[in-house]
mmCIF file with all atom_site columns, N, CA and C in Angstrom:
data_model
loop_
_atom_site.group_PDB
_atom_site.id
_atom_site.type_symbol
_atom_site.label_atom_id
_atom_site.label_alt_id
_atom_site.label_comp_id
_atom_site.label_asym_id
_atom_site.label_entity_id
_atom_site.label_seq_id
_atom_site.pdbx_PDB_ins_code
_atom_site.Cartn_x
_atom_site.Cartn_y
_atom_site.Cartn_z
_atom_site.occupancy
_atom_site.B_iso_or_equiv
_atom_site.pdbx_formal_charge
_atom_site.auth_seq_id
_atom_site.auth_comp_id
_atom_site.auth_asym_id
_atom_site.auth_atom_id
_atom_site.pdbx_PDB_model_num
ATOM 1   N N  . LEU M 1 1  ? -26.804 95.114 -136.924 1.00 0.00 ? 584 LEU M N  1
ATOM 2   C CA . LEU M 1 1  ? -26.607 93.671 -136.996 1.00 0.00 ? 584 LEU M CA 1
ATOM 3   C C  . LEU M 1 1  ? -25.951 93.309 -138.322 1.00 0.00 ? 584 LEU M C  1
ATOM 4   N N  . GLY M 1 2  ? -26.297 93.964 -139.418 1.00 0.00 ? 585 GLY M N  1
ATOM 5   C CA . GLY M 1 2  ? -25.787 93.616 -140.731 1.00 0.00 ? 585 GLY M CA 1
ATOM 6   C C  . GLY M 1 2  ? -24.278 93.776 -140.841 1.00 0.00 ? 585 GLY M C  1
ATOM 7   N N  . ASP M 1 3  ? -23.722 94.828 -140.242 1.00 0.00 ? 586 ASP M N  1
ATOM 8   C CA . ASP M 1 3  ? -22.278 95.063 -140.321 1.00 0.00 ? 586 ASP M CA 1
ATOM 9   C C  . ASP M 1 3  ? -21.512 94.129 -139.395 1.00 0.00 ? 586 ASP M C  1
ATOM 10  N N  . ARG M 1 4  ? -22.097 93.779 -138.270 1.00 0.00 ? 587 ARG M N  1
ATOM 11  C CA . ARG M 1 4  ? -21.398 92.967 -137.283 1.00 0.00 ? 587 ARG M CA 1
ATOM 12  C C  . ARG M 1 4  ? -21.510 91.479 -137.568 1.00 0.00 ? 587 ARG M C  1
ATOM 13  N N  . ASP M 1 5  ? -22.667 91.021 -138.056 1.00 0.00 ? 588 ASP M N  1
ATOM 14  C CA . ASP M 1 5  ? -22.868 89.584 -138.264 1.00 0.00 ? 588 ASP M CA 1
ATOM 15  C C  . ASP M 1 5  ? -23.618 89.342 -139.578 1.00 0.00 ? 588 ASP M C  1
ATOM 16  N N  . PRO M 1 6  ? -22.889 89.306 -140.689 1.00 0.00 ? 589 PRO M N  1
ATOM 17  C CA . PRO M 1 6  ? -23.555 89.140 -141.977 1.00 0.00 ? 589 PRO M CA 1
ATOM 18  C C  . PRO M 1 6  ? -24.267 87.785 -142.122 1.00 0.00 ? 589 PRO M C  1
ATOM 19  N N  . LEU M 1 7  ? -23.782 86.764 -141.448 1.00 0.00 ? 590 LEU M N  1
ATOM 20  C CA . LEU M 1 7  ? -24.422 85.453 -141.531 1.00 0.00 ? 590 LEU M CA 1
ATOM 21  C C  . LEU M 1 7  ? -25.800 85.469 -140.864 1.00 0.00 ? 590 LEU M C  1
ATOM 22  N N  . ALA M 1 8  ? -25.910 86.096 -139.706 1.00 0.00 ? 591 ALA M N  1
ATOM 23  C CA . ALA M 1 8  ? -27.194 86.216 -139.021 1.00 0.00 ? 591 ALA M CA 1
ATOM 24  C C  . ALA M 1 8  ? -28.146 87.087 -139.844 1.00 0.00 ? 591 ALA M C  1
ATOM 25  N N  . THR M 1 9  ? -27.605 88.131 -140.439 1.00 0.00 ? 592 THR M N  1
ATOM 26  C CA . THR M 1 9  ? -28.430 88.998 -141.277 1.00 0.00 ? 592 THR M CA 1
ATOM 27  C C  . THR M 1 9  ? -28.986 88.222 -142.464 1.00 0.00 ? 592 THR M C  1
ATOM 28  N N  . ALA M 1 10 ? -28.149 87.416 -143.092 1.00 0.00 ? 593 ALA M N  1
ATOM 29  C CA . ALA M 1 10 ? -28.590 86.606 -144.224 1.00 0.00 ? 593 ALA M CA 1
ATOM 30  C C  . ALA M 1 10 ? -29.651 85.597 -143.779 1.00 0.00 ? 593 ALA M C  1
ATOM 31  N N  . GLY M 1 11 ? -29.486 85.017 -142.605 1.00 0.00 ? 594 GLY M N  1
ATOM 32  C CA . GLY M 1 11 ? -30.460 84.066 -142.084 1.00 0.00 ? 594 GLY M CA 1
ATOM 33  C C  . GLY M 1 11 ? -31.802 84.721 -141.814 1.00 0.00 ? 594 GLY M C  1
ATOM 34  N N  . LEU M 1 12 ? -31.776 85.908 -141.200 1.00 0.00 ? 595 LEU M N  1
ATOM 35  C CA . LEU M 1 12 ? -33.013 86.634 -140.936 1.00 0.00 ? 595 LEU M CA 1
ATOM 36  C C  . LEU M 1 12 ? -33.703 87.058 -142.237 1.00 0.00 ? 595 LEU M C  1
ATOM 37  N N  . LEU M 1 13 ? -32.926 87.470 -143.211 1.00 0.00 ? 596 LEU M N  1
ATOM 38  C CA . LEU M 1 13 ? -33.485 87.851 -144.499 1.00 0.00 ? 596 LEU M CA 1
ATOM 39  C C  . LEU M 1 13 ? -34.138 86.654 -145.192 1.00 0.00 ? 596 LEU M C  1
ATOM 40  N N  . ALA M 1 14 ? -33.459 85.512 -145.157 1.00 0.00 ? 597 ALA M N  1
ATOM 41  C CA . ALA M 1 14 ? -34.012 84.301 -145.771 1.00 0.00 ? 597 ALA M CA 1
ATOM 42  C C  . ALA M 1 14 ? -35.313 83.884 -145.076 1.00 0.00 ? 597 ALA M C  1
ATOM 43  N N  . GLU M 1 15 ? -35.339 84.001 -143.763 1.00 0.00 ? 598 GLU M N  1
ATOM 44  C CA . GLU M 1 15 ? -36.541 83.646 -143.010 1.00 0.00 ? 598 GLU M CA 1
ATOM 45  C C  . GLU M 1 15 ? -37.695 84.582 -143.350 1.00 0.00 ? 598 GLU M C  1
ATOM 46  N N  . SER M 1 16 ? -37.426 85.868 -143.429 1.00 0.00 ? 599 SER M N  1
ATOM 47  C CA . SER M 1 16 ? -38.505 86.814 -143.734 1.00 0.00 ? 599 SER M CA 1
ATOM 48  C C  . SER M 1 16 ? -39.012 86.617 -145.159 1.00 0.00 ? 599 SER M C  1
ATOM 49  N N  . LEU M 1 17 ? -38.127 86.292 -146.086 1.00 0.00 ? 600 LEU M N  1
ATOM 50  C CA . LEU M 1 17 ? -38.558 86.026 -147.458 1.00 0.00 ? 600 LEU M CA 1
ATOM 51  C C  . LEU M 1 17 ? -39.411 84.759 -147.534 1.00 0.00 ? 600 LEU M C  1
ATOM 52  N N  . SER M 1 18 ? -39.062 83.754 -146.754 1.00 0.00 ? 601 SER M N  1
ATOM 53  C CA . SER M 1 18 ? -39.863 82.530 -146.782 1.00 0.00 ? 601 SER M CA 1
ATOM 54  C C  . SER M 1 18 ? -41.250 82.761 -146.187 1.00 0.00 ? 601 SER M C  1
ATOM 55  N N  . VAL M 1 19 ? -41.339 83.594 -145.153 1.00 0.00 ? 602 VAL M N  1
ATOM 56  C CA . VAL M 1 19 ? -42.631 83.919 -144.561 1.00 0.00 ? 602 VAL M CA 1
ATOM 57  C C  . VAL M 1 19 ? -43.479 84.680 -145.577 1.00 0.00 ? 602 VAL M C  1
ATOM 58  N N  . THR M 1 20 ? -42.870 85.630 -146.273 1.00 0.00 ? 603 THR M N  1
ATOM 59  C CA . THR M 1 20 ? -43.595 86.401 -147.294 1.00 0.00 ? 603 THR M CA 1
ATOM 60  C C  . THR M 1 20 ? -44.061 85.495 -148.427 1.00 0.00 ? 603 THR M C  1
ATOM 61  N N  . ALA M 1 21 ? -43.199 84.614 -148.892 1.00 0.00 ? 604 ALA M N  1
ATOM 62  C CA . ALA M 1 21 ? -43.567 83.705 -149.981 1.00 0.00 ? 604 ALA M CA 1
ATOM 63  C C  . ALA M 1 21 ? -44.695 82.775 -149.547 1.00 0.00 ? 604 ALA M C  1
ATOM 64  N N  . ARG M 1 22 ? -44.633 82.270 -148.309 1.00 0.00 ? 605 ARG M N  1
ATOM 65  C CA . ARG M 1 22 ? -45.678 81.383 -147.805 1.00 0.00 ? 605 ARG M CA 1
ATOM 66  C C  . ARG M 1 22 ? -47.017 82.133 -147.706 1.00 0.00 ? 605 ARG M C  1
ATOM 67  N N  . HIS M 1 23 ? -46.973 83.377 -147.243 1.00 0.00 ? 606 HIS M N  1
ATOM 68  C CA . HIS M 1 23 ? -48.186 84.174 -147.133 1.00 0.00 ? 606 HIS M CA 1
ATOM 69  C C  . HIS M 1 23 ? -48.787 84.420 -148.523 1.00 0.00 ? 606 HIS M C  1
ATOM 70  N N  . GLN M 1 24 ? -47.974 84.761 -149.493 1.00 0.00 ? 607 GLN M N  1
ATOM 71  C CA . GLN M 1 24 ? -48.475 84.998 -150.847 1.00 0.00 ? 607 GLN M CA 1
ATOM 72  C C  . GLN M 1 24 ? -49.057 83.719 -151.450 1.00 0.00 ? 607 GLN M C  1
ATOM 73  N N  . LEU M 1 25 ? -48.410 82.605 -151.226 1.00 0.00 ? 608 LEU M N  1
ATOM 74  C CA . LEU M 1 25 ? -48.896 81.337 -151.750 1.00 0.00 ? 608 LEU M CA 1
ATOM 75  C C  . LEU M 1 25 ? -50.250 80.965 -151.137 1.00 0.00 ? 608 LEU M C  1
ATOM 76  N N  . LEU M 1 26 ? -50.380 81.162 -149.831 1.00 0.00 ? 609 LEU M N  1
ATOM 77  C CA . LEU M 1 26 ? -51.659 80.877 -149.180 1.00 0.00 ? 609 LEU M CA 1
ATOM 78  C C  . LEU M 1 26 ? -52.764 81.782 -149.712 1.00 0.00 ? 609 LEU M C  1
ATOM 79  N N  . ALA M 1 27 ? -52.444 83.046 -149.961 1.00 0.00 ? 610 ALA M N  1
ATOM 80  C CA . ALA M 1 27 ? -53.443 83.969 -150.505 1.00 0.00 ? 610 ALA M CA 1
ATOM 81  C C  . ALA M 1 27 ? -53.867 83.535 -151.907 1.00 0.00 ? 610 ALA M C  1
ATOM 82  N N  . ILE M 1 28 ? -52.929 83.094 -152.721 1.00 0.00 ? 611 ILE M N  1
ATOM 83  C CA . ILE M 1 28 ? -53.237 82.635 -154.079 1.00 0.00 ? 611 ILE M CA 1
ATOM 84  C C  . ILE M 1 28 ? -54.092 81.372 -154.029 1.00 0.00 ? 611 ILE M C  1
ATOM 85  N N  . VAL M 1 29 ? -53.733 80.424 -153.180 1.00 0.00 ? 612 VAL M N  1
ATOM 86  C CA . VAL M 1 29 ? -54.485 79.177 -153.059 1.00 0.00 ? 612 VAL M CA 1
ATOM 87  C C  . VAL M 1 29 ? -55.903 79.467 -152.566 1.00 0.00 ? 612 VAL M C  1
ATOM 88  N N  . HIS M 1 30 ? -56.037 80.364 -151.598 1.00 0.00 ? 613 HIS M N  1
ATOM 89  C CA . HIS M 1 30 ? -57.357 80.710 -151.061 1.00 0.00 ? 613 HIS M CA 1
ATOM 90  C C  . HIS M 1 30 ? -58.222 81.360 -152.150 1.00 0.00 ? 613 HIS M C  1
ATOM 91  N N  . ALA M 1 31 ? -57.655 82.273 -152.912 1.00 0.00 ? 614 ALA M N  1
ATOM 92  C CA . ALA M 1 31 ? -58.408 82.933 -153.981 1.00 0.00 ? 614 ALA M CA 1
ATOM 93  C C  . ALA M 1 31 ? -58.835 81.926 -155.043 1.00 0.00 ? 614 ALA M C  1
ATOM 94  N N  . HIS M 1 32 ? -57.947 80.995 -155.382 1.00 0.00 ? 615 HIS M N  1
ATOM 95  C CA . HIS M 1 32 ? -58.274 79.975 -156.377 1.00 0.00 ? 615 HIS M CA 1
ATOM 96  C C  . HIS M 1 32 ? -59.400 79.064 -155.878 1.00 0.00 ? 615 HIS M C  1
ATOM 97  N N  . ALA M 1 33 ? -59.325 78.668 -154.616 1.00 0.00 ? 616 ALA M N  1
ATOM 98  C CA . ALA M 1 33 ? -60.365 77.806 -154.040 1.00 0.00 ? 616 ALA M CA 1
ATOM 99  C C  . ALA M 1 33 ? -61.701 78.537 -153.988 1.00 0.00 ? 616 ALA M C  1
ATOM 100 N N  . ARG M 1 34 ? -61.680 79.818 -153.647 1.00 0.00 ? 617 ARG M N  1
ATOM 101 C CA . ARG M 1 34 ? -62.914 80.604 -153.597 1.00 0.00 ? 617 ARG M CA 1
ATOM 102 C C  . ARG M 1 34 ? -63.536 80.712 -154.991 1.00 0.00 ? 617 ARG M C  1
ATOM 103 N N  . LYS M 1 35 ? -62.720 80.911 -156.017 1.00 0.00 ? 618 LYS M N  1
ATOM 104 C CA . LYS M 1 35 ? -63.236 80.972 -157.386 1.00 0.00 ? 618 LYS M CA 1
ATOM 105 C C  . LYS M 1 35 ? -63.836 79.640 -157.808 1.00 0.00 ? 618 LYS M C  1
ATOM 106 N N  . GLN M 1 36 ? -63.195 78.538 -157.414 1.00 0.00 ? 619 GLN M N  1
ATOM 107 C CA . GLN M 1 36 ? -63.723 77.221 -157.767 1.00 0.00 ? 619 GLN M CA 1
ATOM 108 C C  . GLN M 1 36 ? -65.058 76.964 -157.073 1.00 0.00 ? 619 GLN M C  1
ATOM 109 N N  . ARG M 1 37 ? -65.175 77.338 -155.787 1.00 0.00 ? 620 ARG M N  1
ATOM 110 C CA . ARG M 1 37 ? -66.446 77.166 -155.074 1.00 0.00 ? 620 ARG M CA 1
ATOM 111 C C  . ARG M 1 37 ? -67.545 78.007 -155.708 1.00 0.00 ? 620 ARG M C  1
ATOM 112 N N  . LYS M 1 38 ? -67.180 79.224 -156.098 1.00 0.00 ? 621 LYS M N  1
ATOM 113 C CA . LYS M 1 38 ? -68.159 80.107 -156.721 1.00 0.00 ? 621 LYS M CA 1
ATOM 114 C C  . LYS M 1 38 ? -68.612 79.536 -158.062 1.00 0.00 ? 621 LYS M C  1
ATOM 115 N N  . ALA M 1 39 ? -67.686 78.993 -158.841 1.00 0.00 ? 622 ALA M N  1
ATOM 116 C CA . ALA M 1 39 ? -68.026 78.402 -160.133 1.00 0.00 ? 622 ALA M CA 1
ATOM 117 C C  . ALA M 1 39 ? -68.836 77.120 -159.937 1.00 0.00 ? 622 ALA M C  1
ATOM 118 N N  . ALA M 1 40 ? -68.528 76.352 -158.901 1.00 0.00 ? 623 ALA M N  1
ATOM 119 C CA . ALA M 1 40 ? -69.241 75.099 -158.645 1.00 0.00 ? 623 ALA M CA 1
ATOM 120 C C  . ALA M 1 40 ? -70.668 75.375 -158.209 1.00 0.00 ? 623 ALA M C  1
ATOM 121 N N  . ALA M 1 41 ? -70.888 76.481 -157.501 1.00 0.00 ? 624 ALA M N  1
ATOM 122 C CA . ALA M 1 41 ? -72.242 76.844 -157.088 1.00 0.00 ? 624 ALA M CA 1
ATOM 123 C C  . ALA M 1 41 ? -73.082 77.080 -158.329 1.00 0.00 ? 624 ALA M C  1
ATOM 124 N N  . GLY M 1 42 ? -72.470 77.684 -159.317 1.00 0.00 ? 625 GLY M N  1
ATOM 125 C CA . GLY M 1 42 ? -73.076 77.857 -160.628 1.00 0.00 ? 625 GLY M CA 1
ATOM 126 C C  . GLY M 1 42 ? -74.477 78.431 -160.597 1.00 0.00 ? 625 GLY M C  1
ATOM 127 N N  . GLY M 1 43 ? -75.070 78.449 -161.770 1.00 0.00 ? 626 GLY M N  1
ATOM 128 C CA . GLY M 1 43 ? -76.439 78.924 -161.892 1.00 0.00 ? 626 GLY M CA 1
ATOM 129 C C  . GLY M 1 43 ? -76.545 80.428 -161.738 1.00 0.00 ? 626 GLY M C  1
ATOM 130 N N  . ASP M 1 44 ? -77.648 80.910 -162.146 1.00 0.00 ? 627 ASP M N  1
ATOM 131 C CA . ASP M 1 44 ? -77.944 82.327 -162.037 1.00 0.00 ? 627 ASP M CA 1
ATOM 132 C C  . ASP M 1 44 ? -78.390 82.622 -160.614 1.00 0.00 ? 627 ASP M C  1
ATOM 133 N N  . ILE M 1 45 ? -78.149 83.823 -160.157 1.00 0.00 ? 628 ILE M N  1
ATOM 134 C CA . ILE M 1 45 ? -78.542 84.188 -158.798 1.00 0.00 ? 628 ILE M CA 1
ATOM 135 C C  . ILE M 1 45 ? -80.050 84.102 -158.634 1.00 0.00 ? 628 ILE M C  1
ATOM 136 N N  . SER M 1 46 ? -80.795 84.350 -159.706 1.00 0.00 ? 629 SER M N  1
ATOM 137 C CA . SER M 1 46 ? -82.256 84.252 -159.606 1.00 0.00 ? 629 SER M CA 1
ATOM 138 C C  . SER M 1 46 ? -82.686 82.818 -159.330 1.00 0.00 ? 629 SER M C  1
ATOM 139 N N  . ASP M 1 47 ? -81.945 81.838 -159.864 1.00 0.00 ? 630 ASP M N  1
ATOM 140 C CA . ASP M 1 47 ? -82.258 80.441 -159.574 1.00 0.00 ? 630 ASP M CA 1
ATOM 141 C C  . ASP M 1 47 ? -82.034 80.133 -158.104 1.00 0.00 ? 630 ASP M C  1
ATOM 142 N N  . GLN M 1 48 ? -80.979 80.702 -157.539 1.00 0.00 ? 631 GLN M N  1
ATOM 143 C CA . GLN M 1 48 ? -80.690 80.467 -156.129 1.00 0.00 ? 631 GLN M CA 1
ATOM 144 C C  . GLN M 1 48 ? -81.717 81.161 -155.239 1.00 0.00 ? 631 GLN M C  1
ATOM 145 N N  . LEU M 1 49 ? -82.150 82.351 -155.627 1.00 0.00 ? 632 LEU M N  1
ATOM 146 C CA . LEU M 1 49 ? -83.114 83.089 -154.822 1.00 0.00 ? 632 LEU M CA 1
ATOM 147 C C  . LEU M 1 49 ? -84.506 82.476 -154.890 1.00 0.00 ? 632 LEU M C  1
ATOM 148 N N  . ARG M 1 50 ? -84.814 81.803 -155.992 1.00 0.00 ? 633 ARG M N  1
ATOM 149 C CA . ARG M 1 50 ? -86.122 81.182 -156.151 1.00 0.00 ? 633 ARG M CA 1
ATOM 150 C C  . ARG M 1 50 ? -86.381 80.133 -155.067 1.00 0.00 ? 633 ARG M C  1
ATOM 151 N N  . GLY M 1 51 ? -85.317 79.486 -154.582 1.00 0.00 ? 634 GLY M N  1
ATOM 152 C CA . GLY M 1 51 ? -85.467 78.440 -153.588 1.00 0.00 ? 634 GLY M CA 1
ATOM 153 C C  . GLY M 1 51 ? -85.614 78.948 -152.167 1.00 0.00 ? 634 GLY M C  1
ATOM 154 N N  . LEU M 1 52 ? -85.494 80.250 -151.955 1.00 0.00 ? 635 LEU M N  1
ATOM 155 C CA . LEU M 1 52 ? -85.580 80.802 -150.612 1.00 0.00 ? 635 LEU M CA 1
ATOM 156 C C  . LEU M 1 52 ? -87.030 80.995 -150.186 1.00 0.00 ? 635 LEU M C  1
ATOM 157 N N  . SER M 1 53 ? -87.243 80.936 -148.889 1.00 0.00 ? 636 SER M N  1
ATOM 158 C CA . SER M 1 53 ? -88.578 81.132 -148.342 1.00 0.00 ? 636 SER M CA 1
ATOM 159 C C  . SER M 1 53 ? -88.471 81.890 -147.032 1.00 0.00 ? 636 SER M C  1
ATOM 160 N N  . LEU M 1 54 ? -89.462 82.718 -146.757 1.00 0.00 ? 637 LEU M N  1
ATOM 161 C CA . LEU M 1 54 ? -89.476 83.453 -145.495 1.00 0.00 ? 637 LEU M CA 1
ATOM 162 C C  . LEU M 1 54 ? -90.133 82.654 -144.386 1.00 0.00 ? 637 LEU M C  1
ATOM 163 N N  . ARG M 1 55 ? -90.768 81.556 -144.730 1.00 0.00 ? 638 ARG M N  1
ATOM 164 C CA . ARG M 1 55 ? -91.438 80.730 -143.728 1.00 0.00 ? 638 ARG M CA 1
ATOM 165 C C  . ARG M 1 55 ? -90.430 79.850 -143.002 1.00 0.00 ? 638 ARG M C  1
ATOM 166 N N  . GLU M 1 56 ? -90.724 79.590 -141.733 1.00 0.00 ? 639 GLU M N  1
ATOM 167 C CA . GLU M 1 56 ? -89.891 78.669 -140.970 1.00 0.00 ? 639 GLU M CA 1
ATOM 168 C C  . GLU M 1 56 ? -90.352 77.254 -141.246 1.00 0.00 ? 639 GLU M C  1
ATOM 169 N N  . GLY M 1 57 ? -89.451 76.310 -141.056 1.00 0.00 ? 640 GLY M N  1
ATOM 170 C CA . GLY M 1 57 ? -89.839 74.913 -141.219 1.00 0.00 ? 640 GLY M CA 1
ATOM 171 C C  . GLY M 1 57 ? -88.914 74.201 -142.176 1.00 0.00 ? 640 GLY M C  1
ATOM 172 N N  . ASP M 1 58 ? -89.398 73.057 -142.651 1.00 0.00 ? 641 ASP M N  1
ATOM 173 C CA . ASP M 1 58 ? -88.613 72.179 -143.508 1.00 0.00 ? 641 ASP M CA 1
ATOM 174 C C  . ASP M 1 58 ? -88.414 72.809 -144.875 1.00 0.00 ? 641 ASP M C  1
ATOM 175 N N  . SER M 1 59 ? -87.178 72.901 -145.318 1.00 0.00 ? 642 SER M N  1
ATOM 176 C CA . SER M 1 59 ? -86.888 73.515 -146.611 1.00 0.00 ? 642 SER M CA 1
ATOM 177 C C  . SER M 1 59 ? -87.393 72.660 -147.758 1.00 0.00 ? 642 SER M C  1
ATOM 178 N N  . SER M 1 60 ? -87.473 71.335 -147.589 1.00 0.00 ? 643 SER M N  1
ATOM 179 C CA . SER M 1 60 ? -88.000 70.486 -148.661 1.00 0.00 ? 643 SER M CA 1
ATOM 180 C C  . SER M 1 60 ? -89.492 70.735 -148.844 1.00 0.00 ? 643 SER M C  1
ATOM 181 N N  . GLN M 1 61 ? -90.199 71.029 -147.754 1.00 0.00 ? 644 GLN M N  1
ATOM 182 C CA . GLN M 1 61 ? -91.620 71.360 -147.856 1.00 0.00 ? 644 GLN M CA 1
ATOM 183 C C  . GLN M 1 61 ? -91.793 72.681 -148.589 1.00 0.00 ? 644 GLN M C  1
ATOM 184 N N  . ASP M 1 62 ? -90.896 73.642 -148.335 1.00 0.00 ? 645 ASP M N  1
ATOM 185 C CA . ASP M 1 62 ? -90.955 74.927 -149.019 1.00 0.00 ? 645 ASP M CA 1
ATOM 186 C C  . ASP M 1 62 ? -90.763 74.759 -150.503 1.00 0.00 ? 645 ASP M C  1
ATOM 187 N N  . SER M 1 63 ? -89.828 73.900 -150.899 1.00 0.00 ? 646 SER M N  1
ATOM 188 C CA . SER M 1 63 ? -89.580 73.717 -152.328 1.00 0.00 ? 646 SER M CA 1
ATOM 189 C C  . SER M 1 63 ? -90.759 72.989 -152.977 1.00 0.00 ? 646 SER M C  1
ATOM 190 N N  . GLN M 1 64 ? -91.404 72.075 -152.238 1.00 0.00 ? 647 GLN M N  1
ATOM 191 C CA . GLN M 1 64 ? -92.582 71.405 -152.787 1.00 0.00 ? 647 GLN M CA 1
ATOM 192 C C  . GLN M 1 64 ? -93.735 72.380 -152.927 1.00 0.00 ? 647 GLN M C  1
ATOM 193 N N  . ASP M 1 65 ? -93.903 73.271 -151.955 1.00 0.00 ? 648 ASP M N  1
ATOM 194 C CA . ASP M 1 65 ? -94.953 74.271 -152.024 1.00 0.00 ? 648 ASP M CA 1
ATOM 195 C C  . ASP M 1 65 ? -94.751 75.197 -153.218 1.00 0.00 ? 648 ASP M C  1
ATOM 196 N N  . SER M 1 66 ? -93.514 75.593 -153.474 1.00 0.00 ? 649 SER M N  1
ATOM 197 C CA . SER M 1 66 ? -93.259 76.478 -154.600 1.00 0.00 ? 649 SER M CA 1
ATOM 198 C C  . SER M 1 66 ? -93.479 75.753 -155.915 1.00 0.00 ? 649 SER M C  1
ATOM 199 N N  . GLN M 1 67 ? -93.203 74.459 -155.975 1.00 0.00 ? 650 GLN M N  1
ATOM 200 C CA . GLN M 1 67 ? -93.447 73.695 -157.191 1.00 0.00 ? 650 GLN M CA 1
ATOM 201 C C  . GLN M 1 67 ? -94.941 73.525 -157.413 1.00 0.00 ? 650 GLN M C  1
ATOM 202 N N  . ASP M 1 68 ? -95.690 73.279 -156.330 1.00 0.00 ? 651 ASP M N  1
ATOM 203 C CA . ASP M 1 68 ? -97.131 73.108 -156.440 1.00 0.00 ? 651 ASP M CA 1
ATOM 204 C C  . ASP M 1 68 ? -97.809 74.389 -156.913 1.00 0.00 ? 651 ASP M C  1
ATOM 205 N N  . SER M 1 69 ? -97.339 75.525 -156.402 1.00 0.00 ? 652 SER M N  1
ATOM 206 C CA . SER M 1 69 ? -97.973 76.781 -156.771 1.00 0.00 ? 652 SER M CA 1
ATOM 207 C C  . SER M 1 69 ? -97.653 77.186 -158.198 1.00 0.00 ? 652 SER M C  1
ATOM 208 N N  . SER M 1 70 ? -96.532 76.720 -158.746 1.00 0.00 ? 653 SER M N  1
ATOM 209 C CA . SER M 1 70 ? -96.166 77.076 -160.117 1.00 0.00 ? 653 SER M CA 1
ATOM 210 C C  . SER M 1 70 ? -96.909 76.235 -161.142 1.00 0.00 ? 653 SER M C  1
ATOM 211 N N  . GLN M 1 71 ? -97.542 75.144 -160.712 1.00 0.00 ? 654 GLN M N  1
ATOM 212 C CA . GLN M 1 71 ? -98.242 74.250 -161.665 1.00 0.00 ? 654 GLN M CA 1
ATOM 213 C C  . GLN M 1 71 ? -99.687 74.590 -161.808 1.00 0.00 ? 654 GLN M C  1
#
């Protein structure tokens, strides 16, 4: 195709480059957003694990129970 129709070859090349650039940009944006969510979650992992409970039911009741037991 390149020897017979250089214009079509240039068009296909431009299209493939734009697809590659769009894919790279989306990957960069996704990684940046993931880092921001991770930073926004903040806190130490132990703080996050402290709020977990193996019991079923209302999570607000679980957090109140853990506060009551710590006092």
